[in-house]
PDB file of C-alpha atoms in Angstrom:
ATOM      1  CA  UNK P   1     136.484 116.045 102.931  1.00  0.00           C
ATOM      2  CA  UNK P   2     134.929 118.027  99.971  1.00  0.00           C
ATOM      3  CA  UNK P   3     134.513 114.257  98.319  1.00  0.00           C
ATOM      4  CA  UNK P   4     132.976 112.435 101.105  1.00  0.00           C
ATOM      5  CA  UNK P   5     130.819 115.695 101.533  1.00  0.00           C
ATOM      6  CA  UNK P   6     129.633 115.382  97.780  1.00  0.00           C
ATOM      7  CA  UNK P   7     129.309 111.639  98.001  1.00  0.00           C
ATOM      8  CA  UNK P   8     126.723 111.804 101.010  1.00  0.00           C
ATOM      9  CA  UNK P   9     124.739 114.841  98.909  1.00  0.00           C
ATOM     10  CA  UNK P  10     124.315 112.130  96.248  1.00  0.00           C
ATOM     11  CA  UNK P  11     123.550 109.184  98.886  1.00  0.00           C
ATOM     12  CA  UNK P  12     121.041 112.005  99.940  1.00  0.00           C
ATOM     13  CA  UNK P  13     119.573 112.135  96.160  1.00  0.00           C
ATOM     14  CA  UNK P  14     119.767 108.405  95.798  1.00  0.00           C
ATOM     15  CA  UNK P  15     117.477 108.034  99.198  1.00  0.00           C
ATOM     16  CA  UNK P  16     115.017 110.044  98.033  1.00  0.00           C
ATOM     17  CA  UNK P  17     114.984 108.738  94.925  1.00  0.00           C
ATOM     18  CA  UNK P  18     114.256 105.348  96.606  1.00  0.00           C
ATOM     19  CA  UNK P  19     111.386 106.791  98.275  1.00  0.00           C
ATOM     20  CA  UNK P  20     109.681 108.032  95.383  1.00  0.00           C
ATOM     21  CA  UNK P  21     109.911 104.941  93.108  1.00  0.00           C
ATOM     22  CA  UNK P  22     109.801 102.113  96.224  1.00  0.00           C
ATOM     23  CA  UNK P  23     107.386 104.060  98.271  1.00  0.00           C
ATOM     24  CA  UNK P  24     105.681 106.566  96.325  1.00  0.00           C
ATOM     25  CA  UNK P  25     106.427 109.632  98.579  1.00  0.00           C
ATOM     26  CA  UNK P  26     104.585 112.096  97.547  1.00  0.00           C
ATOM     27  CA  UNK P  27     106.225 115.466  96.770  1.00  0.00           C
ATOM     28  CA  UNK P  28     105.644 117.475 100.315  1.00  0.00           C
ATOM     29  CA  UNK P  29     107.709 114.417 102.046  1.00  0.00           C
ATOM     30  CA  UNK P  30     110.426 114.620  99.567  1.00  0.00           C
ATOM     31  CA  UNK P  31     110.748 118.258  99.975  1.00  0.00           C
ATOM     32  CA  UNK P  32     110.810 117.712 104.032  1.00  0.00           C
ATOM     33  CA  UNK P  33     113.114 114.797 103.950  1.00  0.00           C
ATOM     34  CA  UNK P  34     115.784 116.949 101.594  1.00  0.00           C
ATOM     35  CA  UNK P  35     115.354 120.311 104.217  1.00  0.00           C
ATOM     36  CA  UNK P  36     115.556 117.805 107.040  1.00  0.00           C
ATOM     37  CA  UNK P  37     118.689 115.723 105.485  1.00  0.00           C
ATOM     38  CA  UNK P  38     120.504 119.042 104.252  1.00  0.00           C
ATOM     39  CA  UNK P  39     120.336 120.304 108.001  1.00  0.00           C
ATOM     40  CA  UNK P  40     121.438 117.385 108.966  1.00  0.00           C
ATOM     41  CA  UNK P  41     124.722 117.063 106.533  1.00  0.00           C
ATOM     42  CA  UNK P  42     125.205 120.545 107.357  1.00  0.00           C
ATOM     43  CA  UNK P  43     125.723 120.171 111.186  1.00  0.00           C
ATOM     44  CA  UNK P  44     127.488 117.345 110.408  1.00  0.00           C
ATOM     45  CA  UNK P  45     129.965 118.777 107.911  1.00  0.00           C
ATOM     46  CA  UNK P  46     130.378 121.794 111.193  1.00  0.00           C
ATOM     47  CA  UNK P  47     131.704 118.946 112.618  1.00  0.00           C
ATOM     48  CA  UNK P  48     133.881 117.675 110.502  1.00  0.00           C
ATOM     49  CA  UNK P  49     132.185 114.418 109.764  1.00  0.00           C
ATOM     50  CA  UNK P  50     129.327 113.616 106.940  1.00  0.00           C
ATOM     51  CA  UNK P  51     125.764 111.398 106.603  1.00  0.00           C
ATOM     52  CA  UNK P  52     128.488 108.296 105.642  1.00  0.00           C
ATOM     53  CA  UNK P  53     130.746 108.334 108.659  1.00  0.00           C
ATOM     54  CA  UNK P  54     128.927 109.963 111.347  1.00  0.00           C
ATOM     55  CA  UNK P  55     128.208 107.710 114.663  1.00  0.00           C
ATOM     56  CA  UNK P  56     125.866 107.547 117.448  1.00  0.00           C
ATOM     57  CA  UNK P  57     127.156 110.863 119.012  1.00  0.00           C
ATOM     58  CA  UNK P  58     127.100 112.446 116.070  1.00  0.00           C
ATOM     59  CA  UNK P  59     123.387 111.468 115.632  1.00  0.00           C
ATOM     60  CA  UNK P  60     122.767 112.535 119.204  1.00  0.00           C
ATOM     61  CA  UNK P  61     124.283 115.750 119.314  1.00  0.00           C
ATOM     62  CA  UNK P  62     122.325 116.332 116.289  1.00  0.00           C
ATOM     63  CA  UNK P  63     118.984 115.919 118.515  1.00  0.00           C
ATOM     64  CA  UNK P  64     120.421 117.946 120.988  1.00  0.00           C
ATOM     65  CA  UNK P  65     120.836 120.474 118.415  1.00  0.00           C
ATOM     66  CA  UNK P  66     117.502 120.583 118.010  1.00  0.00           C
ATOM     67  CA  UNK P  67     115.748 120.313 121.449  1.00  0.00           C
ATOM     68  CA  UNK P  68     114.770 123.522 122.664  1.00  0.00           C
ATOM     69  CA  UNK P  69     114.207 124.560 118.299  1.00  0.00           C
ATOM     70  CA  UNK P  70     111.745 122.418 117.814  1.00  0.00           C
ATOM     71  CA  UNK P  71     108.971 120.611 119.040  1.00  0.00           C
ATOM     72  CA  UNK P  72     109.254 117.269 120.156  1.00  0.00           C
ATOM     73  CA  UNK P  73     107.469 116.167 117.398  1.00  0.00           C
ATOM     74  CA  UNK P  74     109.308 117.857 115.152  1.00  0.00           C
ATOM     75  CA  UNK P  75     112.752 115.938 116.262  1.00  0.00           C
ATOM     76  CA  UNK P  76     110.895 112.432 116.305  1.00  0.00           C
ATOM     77  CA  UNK P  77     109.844 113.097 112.736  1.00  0.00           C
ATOM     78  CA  UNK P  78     113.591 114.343 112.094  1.00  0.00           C
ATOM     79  CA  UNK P  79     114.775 111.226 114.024  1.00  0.00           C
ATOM     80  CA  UNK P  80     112.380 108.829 111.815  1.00  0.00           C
ATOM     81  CA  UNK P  81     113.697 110.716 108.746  1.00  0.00           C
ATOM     82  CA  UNK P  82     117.379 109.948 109.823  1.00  0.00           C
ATOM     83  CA  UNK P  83     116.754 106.296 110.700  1.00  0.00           C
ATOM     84  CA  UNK P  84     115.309 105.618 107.299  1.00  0.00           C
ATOM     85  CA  UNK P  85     118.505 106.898 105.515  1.00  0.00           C
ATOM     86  CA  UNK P  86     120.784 105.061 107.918  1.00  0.00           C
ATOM     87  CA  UNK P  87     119.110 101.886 107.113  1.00  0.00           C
ATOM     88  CA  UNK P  88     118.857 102.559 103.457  1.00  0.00           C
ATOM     89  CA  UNK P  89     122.869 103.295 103.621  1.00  0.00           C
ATOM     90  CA  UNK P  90     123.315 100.081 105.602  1.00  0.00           C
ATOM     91  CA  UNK P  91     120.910  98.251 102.905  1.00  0.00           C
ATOM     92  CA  UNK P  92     122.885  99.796  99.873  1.00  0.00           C
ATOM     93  CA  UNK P  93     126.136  98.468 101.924  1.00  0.00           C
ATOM     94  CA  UNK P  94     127.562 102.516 101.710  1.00  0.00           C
ATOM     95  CA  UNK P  95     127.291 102.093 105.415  1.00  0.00           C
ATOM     96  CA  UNK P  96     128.868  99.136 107.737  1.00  0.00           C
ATOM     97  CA  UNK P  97     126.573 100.185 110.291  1.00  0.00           C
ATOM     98  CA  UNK P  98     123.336 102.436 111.045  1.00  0.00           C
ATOM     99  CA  UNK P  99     124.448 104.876 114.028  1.00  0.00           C
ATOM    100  CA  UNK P 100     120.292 105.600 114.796  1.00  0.00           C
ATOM    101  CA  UNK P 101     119.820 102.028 115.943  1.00  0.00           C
ATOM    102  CA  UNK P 102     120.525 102.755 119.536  1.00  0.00           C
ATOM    103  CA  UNK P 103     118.795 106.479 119.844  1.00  0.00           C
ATOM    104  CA  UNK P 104     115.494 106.342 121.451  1.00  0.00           C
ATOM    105  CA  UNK P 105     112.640 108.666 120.360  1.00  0.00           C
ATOM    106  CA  UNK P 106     112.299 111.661 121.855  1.00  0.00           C
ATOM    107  CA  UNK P 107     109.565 111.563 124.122  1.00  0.00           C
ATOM    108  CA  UNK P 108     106.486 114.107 123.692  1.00  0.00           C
ATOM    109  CA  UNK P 109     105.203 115.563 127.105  1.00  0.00           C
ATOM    110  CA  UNK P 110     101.845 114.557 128.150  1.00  0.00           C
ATOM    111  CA  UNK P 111      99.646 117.332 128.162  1.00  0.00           C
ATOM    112  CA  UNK P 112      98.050 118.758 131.595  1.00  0.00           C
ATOM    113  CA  UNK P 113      95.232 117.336 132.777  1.00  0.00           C
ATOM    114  CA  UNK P 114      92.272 118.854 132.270  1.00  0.00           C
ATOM    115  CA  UNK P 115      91.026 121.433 135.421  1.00  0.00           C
ATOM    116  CA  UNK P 116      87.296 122.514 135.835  1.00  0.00           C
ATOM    117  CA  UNK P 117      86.680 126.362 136.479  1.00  0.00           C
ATOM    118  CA  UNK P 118      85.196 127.040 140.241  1.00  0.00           C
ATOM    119  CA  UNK P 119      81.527 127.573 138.480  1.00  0.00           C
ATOM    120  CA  UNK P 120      82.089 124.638 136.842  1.00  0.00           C
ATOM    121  CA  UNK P 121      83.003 122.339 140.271  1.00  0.00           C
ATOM    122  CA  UNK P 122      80.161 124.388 142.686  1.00  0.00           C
ATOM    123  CA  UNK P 123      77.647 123.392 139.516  1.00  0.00           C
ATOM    124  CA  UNK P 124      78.972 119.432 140.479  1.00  0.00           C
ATOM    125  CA  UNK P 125      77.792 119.973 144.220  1.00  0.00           C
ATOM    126  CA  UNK P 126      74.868 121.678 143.478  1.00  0.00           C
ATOM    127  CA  UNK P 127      73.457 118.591 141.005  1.00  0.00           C
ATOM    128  CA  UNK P 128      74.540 116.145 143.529  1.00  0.00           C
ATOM    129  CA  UNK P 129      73.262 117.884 146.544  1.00  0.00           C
ATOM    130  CA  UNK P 130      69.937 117.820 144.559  1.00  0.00           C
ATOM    131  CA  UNK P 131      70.102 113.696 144.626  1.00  0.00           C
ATOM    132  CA  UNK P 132      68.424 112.123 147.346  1.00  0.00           C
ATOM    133  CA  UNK P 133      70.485 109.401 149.374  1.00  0.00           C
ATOM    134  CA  UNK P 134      74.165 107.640 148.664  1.00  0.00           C
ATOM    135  CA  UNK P 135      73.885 109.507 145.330  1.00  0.00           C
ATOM    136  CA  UNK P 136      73.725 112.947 146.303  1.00  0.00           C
ATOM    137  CA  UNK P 137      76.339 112.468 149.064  1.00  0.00           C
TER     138      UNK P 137
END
């Protein structure tokens, strides 16, 4: 396991490596992906699996792992982190497969609409009782 585990650490190094000479990520992404990635290879290696042979489950209990931690944001950004190394395993042929293909984003709540105050909705009737015909009614 310790192999495997040490293999995906240097998949990890590889992908970011990618990023900064394909892509030109700056610094503060690289930093994020690694924390992101490490967590990630972490949970994974709780579960006796690494980055290189972990499936859709995997990946999903992950995200579940994280609801209820983080923002919703924060997981889609974790989620778009872990679908780029997927596909840059399955590009590299490491991988036979990327296990994010299927996941759907997590969705962010819509915020609440917007309520007026009481002084706010008796200063509505008092400008449109002040109109004169269909307008004021």
């Amino acid at each position: 396991m310790s192999s495997s585990g040490d293999n995906a650490s240097l998949q990890i190094e590889a992908f970011l490596e990618m990023l900064v000479a394909e892509r030109g990520a700056a610094r503060l992404t690289i930093d994020a992906y690694r924390r992101d990635l490490d967590d990630y290879e972490d949970f994974l290696l709780r579960r006796r699996a690494t980055p290189l042979d972990a499936d859709a489950d995997a990946v999903r209990a992950y995200l579940g792992h994280l609801t209820g931690r983080f923002a919703a944001s924060t997981c889609a950004r974790r989620l778009s982190c872990l679908r780029q190394f997927h596909k840059f395993l399955f590009a590299e042929e490491v991988r036979g497969d990327d296990p994010t293909a299927t996941i759907d984003s997590p969705r962010r709540q819509a915020p609440l609409p917007k309520v007026l105050r009481e002084a706010e909705v008796d200063g509505l009737l008092l400008a449109a009782r002040a109109r004169d015909g269909a307008g004021g009614l």
